[in-house]
Amino acid sequence: MDIKSGHSSPVMTDSPPLSNARLTIRQNRIPYSSAAALSQNSNLLLTVPRKKTGVLDDVKSNCWLDAMKSSSPPPTLVNKDNISSEATDMTYREWMLKYPSALTSFEKIMSFAKGKRIALFLDYDGTLSPIVEEPDCAYMSSAMRSAVQNVAKYFPTAIISGRSRDKVYEFVNLSELYYAGSHGMDIMSPAGESLNHEHSRTVSVNEKGKDVNLFQPASEFLPMIDKVLCSLIESTNDIKGIKVEDNKFCISVHYRNVEEKNWASVAQCVDDVIRTYPKLRLTHGRKVLEIRPVIDWDKGKAVTFLLESLGLTNCEDVLPIYVGDDRTDEDAFKVLREGPNHGYGILVSAVPKDSNAFYSLRDPSEVMEFLKSLVTWKRSMG
Ligand SMILES: O=P(O)(O)OC[C@H]1O[C@H](O[C@H]2O[C@H](CO)[C@@H](O)[C@H](O)[C@H]2O)[C@H](O)[C@@H](O)[C@@H]1O
């Protein structure tokens, strides 16, 4: 298949409006219960052939390059210094009528939280750290780390990231938190805590010799992911600026630093490698193509899992709050909006976007302010 000619492509677009995104790979997933049983019966891993024709393919083939281009604000919306113009401000203010600021609505949120136990879920990139050119340099400020540390003293707190769990742990470096890496496919309790799940297992953490509990619903896919990782590194070797990131249960192919004229080659390389792996799917983040197993597991499922582990599921007196900036966070926003564990999704965005979140924050500095406000509020409650 030739990507450039716009034929069938497995690129799943996370960036276009939700109406398009709904048509994507969800039909391609297998339920987690099947994946968990893979070790007993590998036939349970159902494969869905990539169709050559039909609505799904039309959406994919028509959108893939547009999706790559739209994974960051279009240049007309943000000027070169990243300062919004007056018109953009107006559009943003209008958008905020639908997604009010979690800071200006703080009292309203807290009046709903009164008497409830808050559980906090935080995405990493673009939420706790600003988006930067080099993925390995997305450091979190020490002020943000203190804010997260303080908030975790009062509320159970989890970091939910597309990155590998080890990498996001290295960045955040707070042992008292729950971590869900690889888009929720690698969940870890804090030392000494259990995830209370029959498929979780206990491992020792070297630094302090303490035990943590792990839950890894996609562990069967590791050998396949490793193979694909090697092939991708090799096949994209000649594309200047490309970065293939090993996120353990998924792979990120970053094209942020690739010249736009070469984006088609990026997609072609990715397609050439993964076309022979029907058990993997492709999603699209901020200037990144992400390859992951087809199991029915995402950040929303990870939130539900963690609430269950914490004994906070289906409780009237629990308020889960999820803060995130990316398309992958929409799965979690949706769970909190529609599921039995009602809560608030807060979208971090400096540009208007359709979302399943209830509230918004403009950038990581507002996220920090929100976290500090939660601490002040909790302390004031005595
Ligand atoms: O779920 P998240 O914690 O938000 O992680 C999503 C992806 O974030 C990282 O990539 C993004 O941030 C980079 C650093 O700012 C940026 O350079 C890149 O263009 C963004 O796509 C991370 O590198 C990926 O592995 C995560 O999946």
Tab-separated table of C-alpha atoms and ligand atoms in Angstrom:
chain	number	residue	atom	x	y	z
A	1	MET	CA	0.000	0.000	0.000
A	2	ASP	CA	1.258	3.434	-0.869
A	3	ILE	CA	0.553	5.974	1.840
A	4	LYS	CA	1.278	8.944	-0.395
A	5	SER	CA	-1.428	7.987	-2.834
A	6	GLY	CA	-3.967	8.061	-0.005
A	7	HIS	CA	-4.921	4.395	-0.109
A	8	SER	CA	-5.959	2.389	2.903
A	9	SER	CA	-3.924	3.255	6.005
A	10	PRO	CA	-4.092	1.853	9.506
A	11	VAL	CA	-3.333	5.248	11.005
A	12	MET	CA	-5.997	5.865	13.640
A	13	THR	CA	-6.628	9.515	14.087
A	14	ASP	CA	-6.961	10.703	17.654
A	15	SER	CA	-6.667	14.341	16.775
A	16	PRO	CA	-9.624	15.146	14.526
A	17	PRO	CA	-12.973	16.160	15.996
A	18	LEU	CA	-14.644	13.561	18.194
A	19	SER	CA	-17.219	12.713	15.573
A	20	ASN	CA	-14.471	11.264	13.391
A	21	ALA	CA	-12.589	9.732	16.263
A	22	ARG	CA	-15.646	7.715	17.224
A	23	LEU	CA	-15.396	5.853	13.948
A	24	THR	CA	-11.928	4.598	14.734
A	25	ILE	CA	-10.424	1.456	16.116
A	26	ARG	CA	-12.743	0.796	19.005
A	27	GLN	CA	-14.339	-1.905	16.892
A	28	ASN	CA	-10.898	-3.441	16.603
A	29	ARG	CA	-10.343	-4.090	20.269
A	30	ILE	CA	-10.523	-7.288	22.227
A	31	PRO	CA	-11.866	-7.176	25.749
A	32	TYR	CA	-9.296	-7.245	28.532
A	33	SER	CA	-10.790	-10.426	29.974
A	34	SER	CA	-9.702	-12.198	26.774
A	35	ALA	CA	-6.232	-10.699	26.888
A	36	ALA	CA	-5.788	-11.747	30.508
A	37	ALA	CA	-6.572	-15.294	29.520
A	38	LEU	CA	-4.090	-15.335	26.648
A	39	SER	CA	-1.559	-17.325	28.569
A	40	GLN	CA	-4.161	-20.068	28.899
A	41	ASN	CA	-5.486	-19.885	25.341
A	42	SER	CA	-3.822	-17.765	22.701
A	43	ASN	CA	-6.782	-18.352	20.333
A	44	LEU	CA	-8.710	-15.872	22.447
A	45	LEU	CA	-6.722	-13.102	20.856
A	46	LEU	CA	-9.156	-12.221	18.118
A	47	THR	CA	-7.785	-10.489	15.097
A	48	VAL	CA	-9.754	-8.110	12.986
A	49	PRO	CA	-8.537	-7.885	9.395
A	50	ARG	CA	-7.807	-4.433	8.074
A	51	LYS	CA	-10.513	-3.813	5.535
A	52	LYS	CA	-9.584	-2.480	2.133
A	53	THR	CA	-12.859	-0.710	1.657
A	54	GLY	CA	-15.716	0.720	3.705
A	55	VAL	CA	-16.399	3.685	5.958
A	56	LEU	CA	-13.670	2.947	8.455
A	57	ASP	CA	-11.017	2.830	5.775
A	58	ASP	CA	-12.300	5.925	4.037
A	59	VAL	CA	-12.047	7.838	7.283
A	60	LYS	CA	-8.556	6.532	7.880
A	61	SER	CA	-7.188	7.125	4.402
A	62	ASN	CA	-8.646	10.596	4.063
A	63	CYS	CA	-7.626	11.809	7.477
A	64	TRP	CA	-4.220	10.480	8.274
A	65	LEU	CA	-2.120	13.353	6.942
A	66	ASP	CA	-4.607	15.974	8.143
A	67	ALA	CA	-4.499	14.321	11.529
A	68	MET	CA	-0.728	14.542	11.629
A	69	LYS	CA	-0.945	18.214	10.738
A	70	SER	CA	-3.655	18.997	13.257
A	71	SER	CA	-1.947	17.439	16.250
A	72	SER	CA	-0.881	20.877	17.447
A	73	PRO	CA	-2.617	24.261	17.172
A	74	PRO	CA	-2.692	25.505	13.584
A	75	PRO	CA	-0.319	28.429	13.020
A	76	THR	CA	-3.208	30.774	12.296
A	77	LEU	CA	-4.546	30.322	15.818
A	78	VAL	CA	-1.322	30.951	17.672
A	79	ASN	CA	1.324	33.446	16.640
A	80	LYS	CA	5.007	32.663	16.617
A	81	ASP	CA	5.524	33.704	20.238
A	82	ASN	CA	2.653	31.450	21.261
A	83	ILE	CA	0.728	34.502	22.462
A	84	SER	CA	-2.924	34.395	21.563
A	85	SER	CA	-4.277	37.146	19.384
A	86	GLU	CA	-7.375	39.115	20.354
A	87	ALA	CA	-9.550	37.059	18.019
A	88	THR	CA	-8.168	33.851	19.397
A	89	ASP	CA	-8.818	35.072	22.930
A	90	MET	CA	-12.414	35.764	21.989
A	91	THR	CA	-12.823	32.246	20.559
A	92	TYR	CA	-11.220	30.815	23.687
A	93	ARG	CA	-13.536	32.789	25.962
A	94	GLU	CA	-16.545	31.555	24.012
A	95	TRP	CA	-15.260	27.989	24.293
A	96	MET	CA	-14.888	28.461	28.039
A	97	LEU	CA	-18.621	28.983	28.345
A	98	LYS	CA	-18.870	25.270	27.564
A	99	TYR	CA	-15.739	24.235	29.468
A	100	PRO	CA	-15.426	26.745	32.335
A	101	SER	CA	-12.112	27.273	34.067
A	102	ALA	CA	-11.644	24.883	36.998
A	103	LEU	CA	-10.035	27.823	38.809
A	104	THR	CA	-12.879	30.290	38.456
A	105	SER	CA	-15.342	27.437	39.105
A	106	PHE	CA	-13.328	26.176	42.052
A	107	GLU	CA	-15.949	27.029	44.687
A	108	LYS	CA	-18.652	25.349	42.652
A	109	ILE	CA	-16.548	22.207	42.277
A	110	MET	CA	-15.753	22.212	45.982
A	111	SER	CA	-19.350	22.689	47.006
A	112	PHE	CA	-20.034	19.453	45.154
A	113	ALA	CA	-16.954	17.844	46.766
A	114	LYS	CA	-18.055	18.684	50.309
A	115	GLY	CA	-18.375	15.494	52.358
A	116	LYS	CA	-16.883	13.463	49.502
A	117	ARG	CA	-13.545	11.711	49.181
A	118	ILE	CA	-11.606	13.093	46.224
A	119	ALA	CA	-9.450	10.753	44.110
A	120	LEU	CA	-7.061	12.540	41.801
A	121	PHE	CA	-5.782	11.356	38.414
A	122	LEU	CA	-3.118	13.351	36.610
A	123	ASP	CA	-1.783	12.966	33.093
A	124	TYR	CA	1.914	13.861	32.715
A	125	ASP	CA	2.940	15.457	29.379
A	126	GLY	CA	1.182	18.743	28.731
A	127	THR	CA	-0.444	18.574	32.169
A	128	LEU	CA	2.318	18.425	34.771
A	129	SER	CA	5.095	19.343	32.346
A	130	PRO	CA	4.951	21.678	29.362
A	131	ILE	CA	5.165	20.223	25.855
A	132	VAL	CA	8.765	20.509	24.659
A	133	GLU	CA	10.585	19.594	21.450
A	134	GLU	CA	12.597	16.745	22.934
A	135	PRO	CA	10.476	14.066	24.686
A	136	ASP	CA	13.359	13.038	26.965
A	137	CYS	CA	13.580	16.573	28.314
A	138	ALA	CA	9.963	17.012	29.453
A	139	TYR	CA	10.974	17.725	33.022
A	140	MET	CA	8.537	18.692	35.699
A	141	SER	CA	9.428	21.774	37.746
A	142	SER	CA	10.246	21.288	41.419
A	143	ALA	CA	7.354	23.633	42.246
A	144	MET	CA	4.990	21.299	40.386
A	145	ARG	CA	6.513	18.286	42.144
A	146	SER	CA	5.850	19.928	45.542
A	147	ALA	CA	2.282	20.721	44.506
A	148	VAL	CA	1.679	17.064	43.527
A	149	GLN	CA	3.378	15.853	46.701
A	150	ASN	CA	1.195	18.095	48.866
A	151	VAL	CA	-2.038	17.165	47.176
A	152	ALA	CA	-1.172	13.448	47.539
A	153	LYS	CA	-0.998	13.905	51.317
A	154	TYR	CA	-4.748	14.507	51.305
A	155	PHE	CA	-6.120	12.599	48.331
A	156	PRO	CA	-5.132	9.295	46.701
A	157	THR	CA	-3.267	10.426	43.582
A	158	ALA	CA	-2.314	8.587	40.402
A	159	ILE	CA	-0.240	9.576	37.386
A	160	ILE	CA	-1.742	8.182	34.177
A	161	SER	CA	0.608	8.476	31.206
A	162	GLY	CA	1.298	7.215	27.709
A	163	ARG	CA	4.953	6.939	28.659
A	164	SER	CA	6.542	3.849	30.137
A	165	ARG	CA	5.896	3.614	33.859
A	166	ASP	CA	9.635	3.702	34.616
A	167	LYS	CA	10.118	6.866	32.586
A	168	VAL	CA	7.194	8.750	34.094
A	169	TYR	CA	8.248	7.617	37.574
A	170	GLU	CA	11.740	8.972	36.863
A	171	PHE	CA	10.242	12.357	35.931
A	172	VAL	CA	7.762	12.619	38.813
A	173	ASN	CA	9.863	10.802	41.404
A	174	LEU	CA	7.283	10.592	44.183
A	175	SER	CA	7.019	7.099	45.671
A	176	GLU	CA	3.703	7.740	47.420
A	177	LEU	CA	1.686	7.899	44.167
A	178	TYR	CA	0.014	5.295	41.992
A	179	TYR	CA	1.454	5.142	38.469
A	180	ALA	CA	-0.195	3.897	35.287
A	181	GLY	CA	2.257	3.918	32.359
A	182	SER	CA	1.772	2.817	28.716
A	183	HIS	CA	-1.686	4.433	28.544
A	184	GLY	CA	-2.820	2.539	31.640
A	185	MET	CA	-1.402	-0.864	30.640
A	186	ASP	CA	1.238	-0.860	33.393
A	187	ILE	CA	-0.211	0.007	36.796
A	188	MET	CA	1.839	0.211	39.996
A	189	SER	CA	0.767	0.794	43.575
A	190	PRO	CA	2.859	2.831	46.003
A	191	ALA	CA	5.266	0.751	48.097
A	192	GLY	CA	3.479	-1.338	50.692
A	193	GLU	CA	0.031	-0.906	49.051
A	194	SER	CA	-1.808	-3.539	47.053
A	195	LEU	CA	-3.884	-3.205	43.891
A	196	ASN	CA	-6.250	-5.848	45.247
A	197	HIS	CA	-6.658	-7.675	41.961
A	198	GLU	CA	-6.350	-11.387	41.287
A	199	HIS	CA	-4.046	-10.738	38.297
A	200	SER	CA	-1.765	-8.266	40.049
A	201	ARG	CA	1.648	-9.397	41.247
A	202	THR	CA	4.116	-8.153	43.787
A	203	VAL	CA	7.666	-7.149	42.845
A	204	SER	CA	10.521	-5.607	44.770
A	205	VAL	CA	11.618	-2.077	44.065
A	206	ASN	CA	15.394	-1.960	44.150
A	207	GLU	CA	16.062	1.496	45.615
A	208	LYS	CA	14.432	0.952	48.975
A	209	GLY	CA	13.884	-2.793	48.826
A	210	LYS	CA	10.151	-2.227	49.218
A	211	ASP	CA	7.438	-4.225	47.509
A	212	VAL	CA	5.029	-2.719	45.009
A	213	ASN	CA	2.067	-4.337	43.294
A	214	LEU	CA	1.836	-4.400	39.474
A	215	PHE	CA	-1.047	-4.953	37.091
A	216	GLN	CA	-0.104	-5.407	33.418
A	217	PRO	CA	-3.067	-6.455	31.264
A	218	ALA	CA	-1.024	-6.445	28.026
A	219	SER	CA	2.000	-8.421	29.167
A	220	GLU	CA	1.389	-11.051	26.465
A	221	PHE	CA	2.192	-8.434	23.849
A	222	LEU	CA	5.695	-7.598	25.083
A	223	PRO	CA	7.667	-9.848	22.667
A	224	MET	CA	5.647	-8.502	19.726
A	225	ILE	CA	6.109	-4.877	20.804
A	226	ASP	CA	9.859	-5.420	21.206
A	227	LYS	CA	10.105	-6.834	17.688
A	228	VAL	CA	8.130	-3.943	16.211
A	229	LEU	CA	10.260	-1.465	18.147
A	230	CYS	CA	13.469	-2.861	16.599
A	231	SER	CA	11.951	-2.835	13.095
A	232	LEU	CA	10.745	0.741	13.488
A	233	ILE	CA	14.086	2.002	14.756
A	234	GLU	CA	15.770	0.378	11.771
A	235	SER	CA	13.294	1.458	9.110
A	236	THR	CA	13.062	5.092	10.226
A	237	ASN	CA	16.793	5.464	10.712
A	238	ASP	CA	17.194	7.730	7.669
A	239	ILE	CA	14.409	10.158	8.562
A	240	LYS	CA	16.004	13.232	10.080
A	241	GLY	CA	14.465	14.338	13.382
A	242	ILE	CA	12.380	11.222	13.986
A	243	LYS	CA	12.350	9.646	17.436
A	244	VAL	CA	11.071	6.177	18.227
A	245	GLU	CA	10.327	5.949	21.942
A	246	ASP	CA	10.063	2.660	23.813
A	247	ASN	CA	7.081	2.964	26.136
A	248	LYS	CA	7.171	-0.723	27.119
A	249	PHE	CA	3.638	-1.822	26.157
A	250	CYS	CA	3.411	0.762	23.385
A	251	ILE	CA	5.700	2.634	21.049
A	252	SER	CA	5.682	6.336	20.253
A	253	VAL	CA	6.943	7.531	16.895
A	254	HIS	CA	7.558	11.258	17.252
A	255	TYR	CA	7.570	13.448	14.158
A	256	ARG	CA	7.669	16.834	15.951
A	257	ASN	CA	11.219	17.435	14.754
A	258	VAL	CA	10.739	15.982	11.268
A	259	GLU	CA	10.287	18.422	8.387
A	260	GLU	CA	6.657	18.439	7.303
A	261	LYS	CA	7.561	17.375	3.771
A	262	ASN	CA	8.813	14.092	5.271
A	263	TRP	CA	5.744	13.299	7.384
A	264	ALA	CA	4.351	11.066	4.652
A	265	SER	CA	7.546	8.985	4.831
A	266	VAL	CA	7.083	8.658	8.589
A	267	ALA	CA	3.577	7.289	8.164
A	268	GLN	CA	4.715	5.052	5.317
A	269	CYS	CA	7.480	3.526	7.462
A	270	VAL	CA	5.097	2.951	10.361
A	271	ASP	CA	2.500	1.442	8.074
A	272	ASP	CA	5.042	-0.832	6.384
A	273	VAL	CA	6.074	-2.242	9.743
A	274	ILE	CA	2.770	-2.640	11.520
A	275	ARG	CA	0.636	-3.789	8.578
A	276	THR	CA	1.716	-7.357	9.331
A	277	TYR	CA	0.682	-7.052	12.987
A	278	PRO	CA	-3.126	-7.065	13.131
A	279	LYS	CA	-2.934	-7.376	16.910
A	280	LEU	CA	-1.500	-3.878	17.137
A	281	ARG	CA	-3.310	-0.616	16.503
A	282	LEU	CA	-2.218	2.901	15.794
A	283	THR	CA	-3.456	6.061	17.504
A	284	HIS	CA	-2.437	9.654	17.131
A	285	GLY	CA	-1.285	12.124	19.779
A	286	ARG	CA	0.548	15.430	19.790
A	287	LYS	CA	2.882	15.070	16.806
A	288	VAL	CA	3.264	11.423	17.637
A	289	LEU	CA	1.974	8.135	16.197
A	290	GLU	CA	1.408	5.581	18.917
A	291	ILE	CA	1.396	1.833	18.405
A	292	ARG	CA	-0.336	-0.295	20.995
A	293	PRO	CA	-2.034	-3.667	21.514
A	294	VAL	CA	-5.627	-4.039	20.384
A	295	ILE	CA	-6.878	-4.971	23.854
A	296	ASP	CA	-9.829	-3.038	25.177
A	297	TRP	CA	-7.823	-1.114	27.709
A	298	ASP	CA	-7.143	2.603	27.920
A	299	LYS	CA	-6.756	5.429	30.417
A	300	GLY	CA	-10.477	5.245	31.227
A	301	LYS	CA	-10.196	1.557	32.090
A	302	ALA	CA	-7.136	2.335	34.221
A	303	VAL	CA	-9.126	4.938	36.186
A	304	THR	CA	-11.946	2.448	36.792
A	305	PHE	CA	-9.409	-0.199	37.821
A	306	LEU	CA	-7.700	2.164	40.279
A	307	LEU	CA	-10.981	3.304	41.807
A	308	GLU	CA	-11.860	-0.364	42.348
A	309	SER	CA	-8.424	-1.052	43.855
A	310	LEU	CA	-8.870	1.852	46.227
A	311	GLY	CA	-12.316	0.648	47.233
A	312	LEU	CA	-13.780	3.861	45.861
A	313	THR	CA	-15.982	2.532	43.123
A	314	ASN	CA	-19.744	3.068	42.953
A	315	CYS	CA	-19.627	5.154	46.134
A	316	GLU	CA	-21.877	8.177	46.416
A	317	ASP	CA	-19.312	9.925	48.569
A	318	VAL	CA	-16.409	9.750	46.103
A	319	LEU	CA	-15.441	12.447	43.637
A	320	PRO	CA	-12.833	11.403	41.062
A	321	ILE	CA	-11.087	14.267	39.277
A	322	TYR	CA	-8.977	13.646	36.154
A	323	VAL	CA	-6.735	16.334	34.672
A	324	GLY	CA	-5.307	15.763	31.175
A	325	ASP	CA	-4.567	17.449	27.867
A	326	ASP	CA	-4.511	14.765	25.199
A	327	ARG	CA	-6.906	12.737	23.036
A	328	THR	CA	-6.010	9.648	25.075
A	329	ASP	CA	-7.312	11.420	28.199
A	330	GLU	CA	-10.763	11.606	26.600
A	331	ASP	CA	-11.318	7.920	27.485
A	332	ALA	CA	-10.928	8.848	31.157
A	333	PHE	CA	-13.089	11.992	30.842
A	334	LYS	CA	-15.799	9.850	29.279
A	335	VAL	CA	-15.676	7.293	32.098
A	336	LEU	CA	-16.126	10.067	34.659
A	337	ARG	CA	-18.881	11.750	32.668
A	338	GLU	CA	-20.888	8.641	31.789
A	339	GLY	CA	-19.851	5.796	34.063
A	340	PRO	CA	-21.074	4.906	37.535
A	341	ASN	CA	-18.064	6.690	39.093
A	342	HIS	CA	-19.255	10.205	38.389
A	343	GLY	CA	-16.569	12.824	38.524
A	344	TYR	CA	-14.985	15.741	36.749
A	345	GLY	CA	-12.670	15.684	33.775
A	346	ILE	CA	-10.562	18.813	33.435
A	347	LEU	CA	-9.069	19.444	30.002
A	348	VAL	CA	-5.755	21.308	29.857
A	349	SER	CA	-5.771	23.296	26.653
A	350	ALA	CA	-4.841	26.736	25.417
A	351	VAL	CA	-6.955	26.256	22.300
A	352	PRO	CA	-10.634	25.363	21.939
A	353	LYS	CA	-11.222	21.608	21.523
A	354	ASP	CA	-14.258	19.396	21.689
A	355	SER	CA	-13.992	17.254	24.818
A	356	ASN	CA	-15.746	14.969	27.273
A	357	ALA	CA	-14.290	17.018	30.116
A	358	PHE	CA	-16.447	19.308	32.277
A	359	TYR	CA	-13.905	21.998	33.044
A	360	SER	CA	-10.709	23.414	31.594
A	361	LEU	CA	-7.341	24.784	32.599
A	362	ARG	CA	-5.146	26.678	30.205
A	363	ASP	CA	-1.705	25.165	30.873
A	364	PRO	CA	0.446	23.353	33.473
A	365	SER	CA	0.864	26.527	35.533
A	366	GLU	CA	-2.925	26.642	35.998
A	367	VAL	CA	-2.855	22.936	36.854
A	368	MET	CA	-0.379	23.747	39.625
A	369	GLU	CA	-2.617	26.532	40.889
A	370	PHE	CA	-5.565	24.132	40.911
A	371	LEU	CA	-3.597	21.525	42.901
A	372	LYS	CA	-2.554	24.174	45.430
A	373	SER	CA	-6.159	25.311	45.754
A	374	LEU	CA	-7.232	21.734	46.517
A	375	VAL	CA	-4.698	21.599	49.344
A	376	THR	CA	-5.767	24.979	50.751
A	377	TRP	CA	-9.420	23.919	50.579
A	378	LYS	CA	-8.743	20.610	52.331
A	379	ARG	CA	-6.726	22.309	55.076
A	380	SER	CA	-9.494	24.864	55.597
A	381	MET	CA	-11.931	21.994	56.187
A	382	GLY	CA	-9.870	21.075	59.289
B	1	LIG	O1	-0.122	10.547	28.451
B	1	LIG	P1	0.936	11.584	28.515
B	1	LIG	O2	1.685	11.608	29.820
B	1	LIG	O3	0.399	12.952	28.144
B	1	LIG	O4	1.989	11.182	27.400
B	1	LIG	C1	1.647	11.308	26.012
B	1	LIG	C2	2.913	11.297	25.202
B	1	LIG	O5	3.733	12.329	25.764
B	1	LIG	C3	5.063	12.474	25.275
B	1	LIG	O6	5.028	13.061	23.982
B	1	LIG	C4	4.477	14.364	23.964
B	1	LIG	O7	5.261	15.232	24.821
B	1	LIG	C5	6.635	15.439	24.361
B	1	LIG	C6	7.344	16.264	25.417
B	1	LIG	O8	6.695	17.466	25.672
B	1	LIG	C7	6.595	16.099	22.991
B	1	LIG	O9	7.917	16.312	22.524
B	1	LIG	C8	5.829	15.197	22.010
B	1	LIG	O10	5.722	15.824	20.752
B	1	LIG	C9	4.428	14.899	22.544
B	1	LIG	O11	3.773	13.950	21.721
B	1	LIG	C10	5.792	11.159	25.276
B	1	LIG	O12	7.060	11.313	24.690
B	1	LIG	C11	4.979	10.058	24.616
B	1	LIG	O13	5.656	8.834	24.743
B	1	LIG	C12	3.645	9.963	25.336
B	1	LIG	O14	2.851	8.924	24.781
